[in-house]
XYZ file of C-alpha atoms in Angstrom:
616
model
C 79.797 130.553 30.713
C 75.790 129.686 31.460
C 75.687 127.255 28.763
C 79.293 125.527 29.505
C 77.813 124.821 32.978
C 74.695 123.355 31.297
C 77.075 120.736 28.628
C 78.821 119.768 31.768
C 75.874 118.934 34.028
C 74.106 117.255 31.320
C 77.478 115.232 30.615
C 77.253 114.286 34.138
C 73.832 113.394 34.287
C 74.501 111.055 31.415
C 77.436 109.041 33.082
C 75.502 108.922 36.117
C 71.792 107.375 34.070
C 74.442 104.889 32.931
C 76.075 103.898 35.502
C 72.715 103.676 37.753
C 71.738 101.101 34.243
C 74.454 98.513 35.014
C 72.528 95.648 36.813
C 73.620 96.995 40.469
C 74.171 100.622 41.307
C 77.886 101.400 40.817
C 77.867 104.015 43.827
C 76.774 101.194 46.359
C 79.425 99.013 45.362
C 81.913 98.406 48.297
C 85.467 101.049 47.822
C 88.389 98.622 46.769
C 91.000 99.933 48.380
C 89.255 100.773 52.090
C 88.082 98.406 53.997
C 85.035 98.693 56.597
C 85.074 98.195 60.373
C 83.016 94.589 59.988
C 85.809 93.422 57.281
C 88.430 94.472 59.836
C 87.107 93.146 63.402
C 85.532 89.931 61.607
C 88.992 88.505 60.382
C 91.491 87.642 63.192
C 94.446 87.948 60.892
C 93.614 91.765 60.567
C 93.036 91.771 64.938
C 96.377 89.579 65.214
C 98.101 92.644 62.502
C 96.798 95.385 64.838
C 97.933 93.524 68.038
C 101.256 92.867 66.599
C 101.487 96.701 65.650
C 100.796 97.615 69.390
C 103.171 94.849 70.562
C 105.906 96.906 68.943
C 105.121 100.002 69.902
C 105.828 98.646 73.893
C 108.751 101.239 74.952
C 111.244 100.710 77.477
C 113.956 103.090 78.503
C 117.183 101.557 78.307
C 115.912 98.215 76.779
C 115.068 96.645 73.207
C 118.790 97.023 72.400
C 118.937 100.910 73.042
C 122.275 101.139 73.060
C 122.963 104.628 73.997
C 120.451 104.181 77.121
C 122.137 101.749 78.581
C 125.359 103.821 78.549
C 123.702 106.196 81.186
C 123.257 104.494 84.653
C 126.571 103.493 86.486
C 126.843 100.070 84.626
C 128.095 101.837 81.497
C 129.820 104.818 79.600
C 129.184 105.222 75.866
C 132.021 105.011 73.685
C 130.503 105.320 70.150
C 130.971 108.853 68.197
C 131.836 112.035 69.713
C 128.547 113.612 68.821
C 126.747 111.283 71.815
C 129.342 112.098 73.870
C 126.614 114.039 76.302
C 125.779 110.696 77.165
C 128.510 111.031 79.663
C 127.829 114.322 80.496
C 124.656 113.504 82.382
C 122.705 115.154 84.848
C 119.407 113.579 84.782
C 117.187 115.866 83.391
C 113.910 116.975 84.981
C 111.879 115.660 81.834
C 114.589 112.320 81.859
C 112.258 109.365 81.482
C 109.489 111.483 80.718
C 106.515 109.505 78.423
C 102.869 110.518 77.938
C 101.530 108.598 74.942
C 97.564 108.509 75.549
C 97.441 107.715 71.526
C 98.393 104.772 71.816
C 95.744 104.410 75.494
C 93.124 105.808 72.642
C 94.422 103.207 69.722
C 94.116 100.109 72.372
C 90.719 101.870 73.631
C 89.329 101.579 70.215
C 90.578 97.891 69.607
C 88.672 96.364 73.082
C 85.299 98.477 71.653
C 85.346 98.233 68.264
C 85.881 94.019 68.843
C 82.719 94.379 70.980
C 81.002 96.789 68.339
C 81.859 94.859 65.027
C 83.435 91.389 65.727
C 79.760 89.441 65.085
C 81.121 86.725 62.812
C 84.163 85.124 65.112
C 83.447 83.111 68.058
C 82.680 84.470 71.222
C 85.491 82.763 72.821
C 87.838 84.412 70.500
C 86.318 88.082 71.128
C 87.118 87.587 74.688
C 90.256 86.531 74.246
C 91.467 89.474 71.160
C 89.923 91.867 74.170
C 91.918 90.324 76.753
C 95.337 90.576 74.681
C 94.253 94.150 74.222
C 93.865 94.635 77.703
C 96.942 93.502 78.550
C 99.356 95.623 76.448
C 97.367 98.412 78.111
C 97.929 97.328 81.629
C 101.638 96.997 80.540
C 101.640 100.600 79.275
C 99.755 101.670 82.585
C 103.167 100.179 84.179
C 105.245 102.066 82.117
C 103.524 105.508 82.977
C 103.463 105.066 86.634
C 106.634 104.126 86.922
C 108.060 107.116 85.046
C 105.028 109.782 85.520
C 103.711 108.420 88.935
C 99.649 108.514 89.029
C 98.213 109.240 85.659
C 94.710 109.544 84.187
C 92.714 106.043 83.954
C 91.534 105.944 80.932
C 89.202 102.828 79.507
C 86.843 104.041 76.739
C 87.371 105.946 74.035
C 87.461 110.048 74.421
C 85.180 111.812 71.424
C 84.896 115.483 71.235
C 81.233 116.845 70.488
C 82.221 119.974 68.712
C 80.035 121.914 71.130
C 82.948 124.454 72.142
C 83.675 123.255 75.624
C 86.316 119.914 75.871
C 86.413 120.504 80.295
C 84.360 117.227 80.019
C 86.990 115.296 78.570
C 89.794 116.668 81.233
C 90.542 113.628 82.934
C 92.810 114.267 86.348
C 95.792 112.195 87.789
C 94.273 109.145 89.180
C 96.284 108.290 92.711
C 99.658 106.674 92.264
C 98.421 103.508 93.737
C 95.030 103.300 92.203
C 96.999 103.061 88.927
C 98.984 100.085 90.291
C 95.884 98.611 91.557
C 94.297 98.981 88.098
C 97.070 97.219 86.348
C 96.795 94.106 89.223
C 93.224 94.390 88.837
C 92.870 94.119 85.052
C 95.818 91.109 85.198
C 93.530 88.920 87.279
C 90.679 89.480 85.401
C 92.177 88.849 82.061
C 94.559 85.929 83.050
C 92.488 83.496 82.155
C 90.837 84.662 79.019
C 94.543 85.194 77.408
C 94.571 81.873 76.196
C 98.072 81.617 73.962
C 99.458 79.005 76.361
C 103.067 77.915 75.636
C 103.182 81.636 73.371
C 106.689 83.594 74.415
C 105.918 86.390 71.697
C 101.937 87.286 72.997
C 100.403 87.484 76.263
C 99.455 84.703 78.138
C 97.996 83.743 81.601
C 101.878 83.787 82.936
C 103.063 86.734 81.249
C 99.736 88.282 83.263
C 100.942 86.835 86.173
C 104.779 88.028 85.367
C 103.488 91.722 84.820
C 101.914 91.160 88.759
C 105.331 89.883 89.480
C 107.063 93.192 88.891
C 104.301 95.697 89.212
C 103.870 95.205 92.951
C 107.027 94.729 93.610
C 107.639 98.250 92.781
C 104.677 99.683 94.384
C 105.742 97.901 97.513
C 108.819 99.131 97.279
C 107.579 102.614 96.324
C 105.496 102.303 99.819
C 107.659 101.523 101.903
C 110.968 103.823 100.743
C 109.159 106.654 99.990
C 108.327 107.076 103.394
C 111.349 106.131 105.103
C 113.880 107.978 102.400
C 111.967 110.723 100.623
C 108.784 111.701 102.485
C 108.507 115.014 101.105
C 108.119 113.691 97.417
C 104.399 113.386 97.689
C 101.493 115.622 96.265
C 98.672 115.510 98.518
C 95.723 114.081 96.195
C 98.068 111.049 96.528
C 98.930 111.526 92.578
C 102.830 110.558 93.486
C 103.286 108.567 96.516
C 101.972 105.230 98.325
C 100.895 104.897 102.226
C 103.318 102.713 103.547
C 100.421 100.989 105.211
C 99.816 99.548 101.720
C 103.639 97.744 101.353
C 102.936 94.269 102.306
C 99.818 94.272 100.862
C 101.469 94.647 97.019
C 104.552 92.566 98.366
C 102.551 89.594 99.299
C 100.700 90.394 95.707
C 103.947 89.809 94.011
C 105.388 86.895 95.886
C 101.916 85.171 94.802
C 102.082 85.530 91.663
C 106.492 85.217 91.763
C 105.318 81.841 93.213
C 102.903 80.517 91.077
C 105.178 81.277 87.945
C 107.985 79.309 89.395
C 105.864 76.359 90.606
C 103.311 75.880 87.966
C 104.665 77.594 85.148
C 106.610 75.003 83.605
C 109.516 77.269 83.311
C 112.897 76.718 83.970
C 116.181 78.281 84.934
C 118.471 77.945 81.577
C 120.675 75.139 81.979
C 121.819 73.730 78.755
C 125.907 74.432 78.702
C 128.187 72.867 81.446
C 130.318 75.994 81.213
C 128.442 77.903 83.124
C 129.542 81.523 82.002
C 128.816 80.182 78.113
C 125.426 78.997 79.686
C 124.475 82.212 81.116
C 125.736 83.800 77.691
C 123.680 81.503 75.437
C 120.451 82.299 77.877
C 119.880 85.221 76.230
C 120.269 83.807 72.833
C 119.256 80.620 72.216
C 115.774 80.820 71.140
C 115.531 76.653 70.444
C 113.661 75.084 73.545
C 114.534 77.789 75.812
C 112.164 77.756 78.880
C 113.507 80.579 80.897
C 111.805 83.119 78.822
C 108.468 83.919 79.101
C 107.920 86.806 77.333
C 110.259 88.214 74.434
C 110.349 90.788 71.609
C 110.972 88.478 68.774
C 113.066 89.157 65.762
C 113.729 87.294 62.776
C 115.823 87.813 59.466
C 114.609 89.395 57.107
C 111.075 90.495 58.690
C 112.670 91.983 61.830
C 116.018 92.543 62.497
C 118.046 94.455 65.151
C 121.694 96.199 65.289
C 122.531 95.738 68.883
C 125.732 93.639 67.609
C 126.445 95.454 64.908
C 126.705 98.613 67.424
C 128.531 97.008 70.026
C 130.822 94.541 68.689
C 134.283 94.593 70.035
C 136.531 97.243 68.207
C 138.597 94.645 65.823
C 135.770 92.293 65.061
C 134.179 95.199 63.391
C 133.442 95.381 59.057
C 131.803 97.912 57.379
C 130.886 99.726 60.581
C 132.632 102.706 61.679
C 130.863 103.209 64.577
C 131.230 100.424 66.604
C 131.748 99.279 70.386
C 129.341 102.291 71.885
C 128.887 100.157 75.308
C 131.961 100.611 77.542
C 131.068 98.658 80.734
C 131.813 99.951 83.429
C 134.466 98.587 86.346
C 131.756 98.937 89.138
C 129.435 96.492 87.406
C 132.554 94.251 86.993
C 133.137 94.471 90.944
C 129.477 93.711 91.776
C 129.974 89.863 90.365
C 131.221 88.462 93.260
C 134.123 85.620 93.839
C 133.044 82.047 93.947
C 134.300 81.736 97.506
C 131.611 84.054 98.252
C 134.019 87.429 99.133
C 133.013 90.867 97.380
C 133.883 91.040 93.870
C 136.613 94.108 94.036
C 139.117 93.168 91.662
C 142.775 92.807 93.317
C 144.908 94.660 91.201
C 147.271 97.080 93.874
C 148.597 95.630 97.294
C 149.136 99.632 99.167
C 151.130 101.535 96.506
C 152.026 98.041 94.780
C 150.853 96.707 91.635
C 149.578 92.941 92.085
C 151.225 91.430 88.900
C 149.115 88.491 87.008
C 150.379 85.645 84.542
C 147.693 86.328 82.027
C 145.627 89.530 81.571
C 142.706 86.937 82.475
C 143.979 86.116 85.970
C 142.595 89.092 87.969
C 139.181 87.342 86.978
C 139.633 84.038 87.930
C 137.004 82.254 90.122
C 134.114 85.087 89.658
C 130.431 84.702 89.243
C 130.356 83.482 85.641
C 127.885 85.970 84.965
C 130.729 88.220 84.500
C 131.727 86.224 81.516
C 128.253 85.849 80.140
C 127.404 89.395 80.121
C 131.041 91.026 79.833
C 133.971 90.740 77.604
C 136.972 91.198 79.610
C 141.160 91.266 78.416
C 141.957 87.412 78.239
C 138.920 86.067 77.025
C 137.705 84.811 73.604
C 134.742 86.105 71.106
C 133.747 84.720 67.969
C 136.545 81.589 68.405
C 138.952 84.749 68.052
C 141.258 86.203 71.270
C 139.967 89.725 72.254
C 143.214 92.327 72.021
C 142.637 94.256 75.037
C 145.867 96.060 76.284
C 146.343 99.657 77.066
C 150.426 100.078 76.338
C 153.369 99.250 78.158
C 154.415 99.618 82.091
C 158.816 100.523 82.016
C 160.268 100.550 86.066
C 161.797 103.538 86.644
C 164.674 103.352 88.899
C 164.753 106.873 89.545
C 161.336 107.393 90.849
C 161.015 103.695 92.120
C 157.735 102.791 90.408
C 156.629 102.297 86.853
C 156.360 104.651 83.955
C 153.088 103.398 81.745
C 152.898 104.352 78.366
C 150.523 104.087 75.533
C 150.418 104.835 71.634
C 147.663 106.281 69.371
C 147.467 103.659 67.362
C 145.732 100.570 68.103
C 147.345 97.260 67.330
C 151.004 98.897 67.383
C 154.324 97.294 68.822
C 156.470 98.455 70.926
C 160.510 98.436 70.891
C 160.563 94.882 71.939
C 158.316 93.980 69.018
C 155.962 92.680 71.549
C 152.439 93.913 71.985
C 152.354 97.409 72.363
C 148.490 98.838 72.201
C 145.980 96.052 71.560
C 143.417 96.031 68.941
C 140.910 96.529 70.910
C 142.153 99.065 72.846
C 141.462 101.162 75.638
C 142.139 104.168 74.748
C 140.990 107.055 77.372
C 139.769 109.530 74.263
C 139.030 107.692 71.747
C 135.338 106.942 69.686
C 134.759 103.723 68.816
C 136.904 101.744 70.811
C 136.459 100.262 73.969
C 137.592 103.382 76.492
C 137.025 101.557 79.852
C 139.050 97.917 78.980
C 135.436 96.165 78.934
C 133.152 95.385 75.949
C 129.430 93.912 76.391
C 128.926 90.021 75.554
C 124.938 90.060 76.357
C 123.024 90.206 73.404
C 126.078 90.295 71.128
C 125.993 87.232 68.306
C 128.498 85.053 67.561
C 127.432 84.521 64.473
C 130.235 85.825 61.790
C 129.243 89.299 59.885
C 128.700 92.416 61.491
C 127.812 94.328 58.160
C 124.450 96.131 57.840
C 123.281 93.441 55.459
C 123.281 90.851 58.262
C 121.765 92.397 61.682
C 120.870 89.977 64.241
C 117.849 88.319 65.211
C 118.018 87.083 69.056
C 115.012 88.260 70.868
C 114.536 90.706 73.596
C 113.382 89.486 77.139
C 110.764 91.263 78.359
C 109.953 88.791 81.092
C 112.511 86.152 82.239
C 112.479 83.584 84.584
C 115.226 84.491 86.502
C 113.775 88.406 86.782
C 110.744 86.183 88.606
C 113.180 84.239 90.911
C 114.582 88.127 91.941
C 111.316 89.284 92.493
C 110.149 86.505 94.720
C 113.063 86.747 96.925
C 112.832 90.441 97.738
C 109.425 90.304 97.951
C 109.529 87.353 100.508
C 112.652 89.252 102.009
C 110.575 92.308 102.799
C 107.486 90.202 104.258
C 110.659 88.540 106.669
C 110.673 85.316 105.067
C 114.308 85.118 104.801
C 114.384 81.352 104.624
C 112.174 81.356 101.319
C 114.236 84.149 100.124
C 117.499 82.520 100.305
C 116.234 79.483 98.323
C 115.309 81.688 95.671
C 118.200 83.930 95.481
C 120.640 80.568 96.000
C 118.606 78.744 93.002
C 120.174 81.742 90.782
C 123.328 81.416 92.264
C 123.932 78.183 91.915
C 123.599 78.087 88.052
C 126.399 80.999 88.459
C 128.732 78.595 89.756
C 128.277 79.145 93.535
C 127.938 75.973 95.606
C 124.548 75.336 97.097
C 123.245 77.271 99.518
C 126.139 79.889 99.072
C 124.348 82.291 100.832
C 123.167 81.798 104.610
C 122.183 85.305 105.282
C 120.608 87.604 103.163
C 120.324 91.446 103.357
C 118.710 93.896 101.209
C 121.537 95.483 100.040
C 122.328 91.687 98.744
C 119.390 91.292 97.048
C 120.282 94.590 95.339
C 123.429 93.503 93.983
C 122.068 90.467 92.607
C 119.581 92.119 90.793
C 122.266 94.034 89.274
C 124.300 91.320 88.091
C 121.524 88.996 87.374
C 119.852 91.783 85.147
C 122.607 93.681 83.676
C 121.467 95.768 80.753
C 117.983 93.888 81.048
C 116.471 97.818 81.653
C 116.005 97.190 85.120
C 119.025 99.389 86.962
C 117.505 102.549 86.138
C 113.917 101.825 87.815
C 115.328 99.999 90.740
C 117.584 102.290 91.964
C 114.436 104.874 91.902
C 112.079 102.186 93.478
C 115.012 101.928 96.222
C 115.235 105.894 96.760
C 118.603 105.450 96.486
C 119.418 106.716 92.809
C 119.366 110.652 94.589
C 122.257 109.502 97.115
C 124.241 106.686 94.850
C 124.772 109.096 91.784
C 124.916 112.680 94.102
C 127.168 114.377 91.403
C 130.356 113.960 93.621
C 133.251 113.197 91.299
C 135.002 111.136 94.523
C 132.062 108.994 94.779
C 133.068 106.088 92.630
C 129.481 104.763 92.084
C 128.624 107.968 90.627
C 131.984 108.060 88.183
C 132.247 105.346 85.491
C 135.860 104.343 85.726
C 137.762 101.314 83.888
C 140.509 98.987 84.388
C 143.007 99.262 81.877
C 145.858 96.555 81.623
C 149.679 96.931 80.972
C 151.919 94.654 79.688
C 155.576 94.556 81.536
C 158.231 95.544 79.062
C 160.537 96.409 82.064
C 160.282 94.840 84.844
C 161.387 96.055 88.586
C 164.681 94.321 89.586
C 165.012 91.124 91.381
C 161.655 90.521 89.932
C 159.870 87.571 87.561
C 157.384 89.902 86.159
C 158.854 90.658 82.865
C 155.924 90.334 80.022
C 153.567 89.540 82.876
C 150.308 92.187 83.397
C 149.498 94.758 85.930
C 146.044 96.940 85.862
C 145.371 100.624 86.577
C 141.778 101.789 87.416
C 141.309 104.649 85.220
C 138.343 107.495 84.163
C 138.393 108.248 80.384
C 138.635 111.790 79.716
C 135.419 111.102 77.844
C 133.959 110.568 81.009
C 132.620 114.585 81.731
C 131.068 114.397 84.995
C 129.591 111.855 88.254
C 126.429 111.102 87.401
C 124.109 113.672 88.519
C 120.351 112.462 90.096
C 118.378 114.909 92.429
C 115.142 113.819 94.624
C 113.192 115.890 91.206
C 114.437 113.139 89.133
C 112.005 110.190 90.756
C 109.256 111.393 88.945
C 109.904 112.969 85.293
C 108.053 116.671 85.306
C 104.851 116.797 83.258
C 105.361 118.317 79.741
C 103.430 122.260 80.290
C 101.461 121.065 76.389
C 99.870 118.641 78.664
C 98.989 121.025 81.452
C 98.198 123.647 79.283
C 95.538 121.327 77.234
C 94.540 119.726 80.896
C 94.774 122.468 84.029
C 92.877 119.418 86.060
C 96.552 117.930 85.563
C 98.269 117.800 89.018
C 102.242 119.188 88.107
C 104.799 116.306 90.360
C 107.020 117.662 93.290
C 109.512 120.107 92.080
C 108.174 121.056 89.514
């Protein structure tokens, strides 16, 4: 054994004297597959590969085409598979928004220092700038924590553990829910104008800074001012969830600054390509050629990047290979928040007492709406693709005996009935069935035209992260709240206008106004969830009562006449019933513990400094 140990180390030695003899020592040579820190920070197209990595890593709760997330607020019902049905079961959980990533804090930690550390062979000009880009993905991710978590630890530099048995030093507690918002204002103006990427929509720039601004205050404002008046016992008293209300005008007239300063020096505009102005607002969101009312998107392009938002959601007959299809269901509330051009509320007129209102076309009952509706919402009547979308729940037979009308329906989609007219559309509804539309809506937003749903040809429209018309919303309710109505009606009748309203449609302006437009304006945009917490009014708009129709996602589902009532012109015209899909469990369910998500007990555990949030 002693002298097989010997032949080896002597073999050793001898492929080590003659390696050492080649004309530079083989051991200092440079590994070929790892590169070094200098390599890495010294070439921007490695930085650019690491900022693009943390770009995509952004999350969002119901946005970046999640498609089952935006199924579970009032503006939608999920009608995909039966195995997501719980998506209509919901009762906001306790842990419901709940994100904690300080990985990715650490990862963009490391970036900003190890630029400063290693970076000694770009420009100077470009270090601050790489650091500033950094800086502002973390700001952005400071957003997303506070508005989910509340106040959360700051942290700025990276967190190293010595080893020496006791980690108490690296226990960080919940900065105050304001100081976080402060940080993220704080860090925008100081970075603004180092960002440099003017004219950029995919990376940061000094107006997607100022957008952030836009937003963030807003909702600390908000959060201010309604905590106080609406929930005043969701507080903790190191001030780790809730805002003085002292502070609200302070972040409002933050926001309105920089709202202002976007719209006025931006050189953005409101998109305003199409004279159809419901194809106009449709093509917003997807033309990606000159478009100047985004300012800051998630990009995707075939084959690099792709998305399956349409192939998810397109309507039931349009689908190919996909067999699970049409998931979004919208719902008939967000229908009746687009108003009527003559400026009445948008309920839909479809019974007169106990008496159907009988239309033409299944179209009609829309007629003369915001033409957002038509841009973010396919509805019976319309078109998609060039092709007419089959939406028609069965047949409506008057029964003389009972004096009313007997509506029936058929499994099968497409089917006829005994007039060999139209019997169930193609397209459905149908109240219990996966995969087809089950509220008599289908989502247009986001949803190509392009022909091919297959999986070899997802789409590549961006995602808005920032839009001008979010900014135009932000300025007027934050110039609403500071009671400058008059600016806030010229920002809220701007939007308006490109709906189809006349100028100046709107000569008063209320809160609960400016909350409606949002809605409409923003429609699966992953802004309904946050505002209706910002508001503190998600705990008394979805109270779990199954009477409470903003809490219950109901359709409209239209008939076609096969027998008309006597002494009556309605034969083969259309009536509509509002109806709640059996898939449809239960109201939606959110308590005053849902405003701030509970703190996982792995992070408590690892941090007792860690402040729990009310409730929990």
């Amino acid at each position: 054994m002693k002298s097989n140990y010997i032949k080896i180390f002597l073999m050793g030695a001898a492929i080590t004297s003659l390696l050492s003899s080649c004309g530079d020592s083989w051991f200092a040579r440079d590994p070929k597959n790892i590169l070094t820190n200098e390599q890495i920070w010294n070439d921007p197209a490695m930085i650019k590969s690491q900022l693009a990595n943390l770009y995509n890593r952004i999350p969002q709760l119901h946005g970046n085409f999640n498609t089952g997330g935006m199924c579970e607020t009032d503006d939608a019902m999920y009608c995909g598979t039966l195995d997501q049905n719980y998506r209509n079961e919901l009762r906001y959980r306790n842990d419901y928004g709940r994100w904690w990533d300080y990985g990715f804090i650490r990862d963009i930690n490391m970036s900003i220092e190890n630029i400063e550390k290693y970076a000694t062979e770009i420009s100077e000009e470009s270090k601050i700038q790489f650091k500033a880009e950094f800086r502002f993905i973390r700001a952005y991710i400071y957003f997303e924590l506070v508005r989910r978590m509340g106040g959360v630890p700051l942290i700025t530099t990276t967190l190293e553990y010595d080893f020496n048995g006791d980690p108490s030093y690296l226990r960080n507690p919940r900065a105050k829910e304001h100081e976080v918002y402060d940080f993220i204002y704080d860090e925008c103006e100081e970075i603004k104008s180092q960002l440099g990427n003017a004219g950029s929509q995919t990376r940061a720039n000094y107006y997607t800074a100022l957008a952030l601004e836009s937003r963030a205050m807003l909702y600390a404002g908000s959060i201010a001012k309604y905590n106080a008046l609406k929930t005043p016992n969701i507080v903790t008293p190191g001030g780790e969830v809730g805002i003085p209300s002292d502070m609200a005008d302070g972040y409002y007239q933050k926001s309105l600054a920089a709202s202002r300063e976007i719209i006025e020096k931006g050189g953005y505009e409101l998109y305003n390509k199409e004279a159809d102005k419901g194809v106009n607002f449709y093509k917003m969101m997807m033309d990606k050629t000159g478009n100047k009312e985004a300012i800051w998107v998630k990009d995707y392009q075939n084959p690099l990047k792709v998305h399956s938002f349409g192939y998810d959601n397109v309507i039931h007959h349009l689908r190919e290979d996909n067999d699970n299809s049409s998931c979004i269901g919208p719902s008939l509330g967000l229908v009746e928040a687009f108003d009527y051009l003559d400026g009445t509320p948008g309920t839909l007129r479809y019974k007169d007492g106990d008496d159907y209102i009988v239309y033409d076309t299944p179209s009609d009952i829309f007629a003369n709406k915001d033409a957002r509706l038509y841009g973010t919402i396919i509805y019976p009547g319309t078109k998609f693709r060039g092709q007419d979308v089959d939406i028609q729940a069965g047949v409506a037979i008057w029964n003389d005996a009972t004096g009313s009308y007997d509506l029936l329906t058929d499994p099968n989609l497409g089917s006829f009935y005994t007039d060999n007219k139209k019997f169930v559309g193609l397209d459905g509804p149908q109240t219990n069935t996966p995969n087809v539309s089950n509220t008599g809506f289908y989502i247009r937003k986001y949803i190509s035209e392009a022909s091919g749903y297959t999986l070899r040809n997802y789409a590549e429209n961006w995602w808005p992260w920032f839009r001008l018309g979010e900014i135009y919303l932000n300025a007027a309710e934050s110039a609403f709240e500071l009671n400058d109505e008059a600016s806030a009606l010229t920002y809220i009748n701007k939007l308006r206008e490109r709906a189809g309203f006349t100028a100046n449609s709107l000569t008063t302006l209320t809160l609960e106004k400016i909350q409606n437009e949002r809605r409409v304006e923003l429609a699966f945009e992953d802004h309904r969830y946050f505002d209706m917490k910002r508001w503190r009014i998600a705990d008394t708009t979805w109270n779990g009562n199954e009477d409470n129709d903003k809490a219950v996602v109901y359709g409209l589902y239209p008939y076609r006449i096969a027998k008309a009532k006597p002494d009556t012109q309605d034969q083969n015209k259309y009536l509509f019933v509002k109806t709640r899909s059996e898939r449809f469990k239960v109201a939606r369910t959110f308590q005053q513990s849902n405003y701030y998500a509970f703190i996982a007990d792995d992070v408590i555990n690892n941090n007792p400094s860690i402040v729990k949030n009310p409730f929990q």
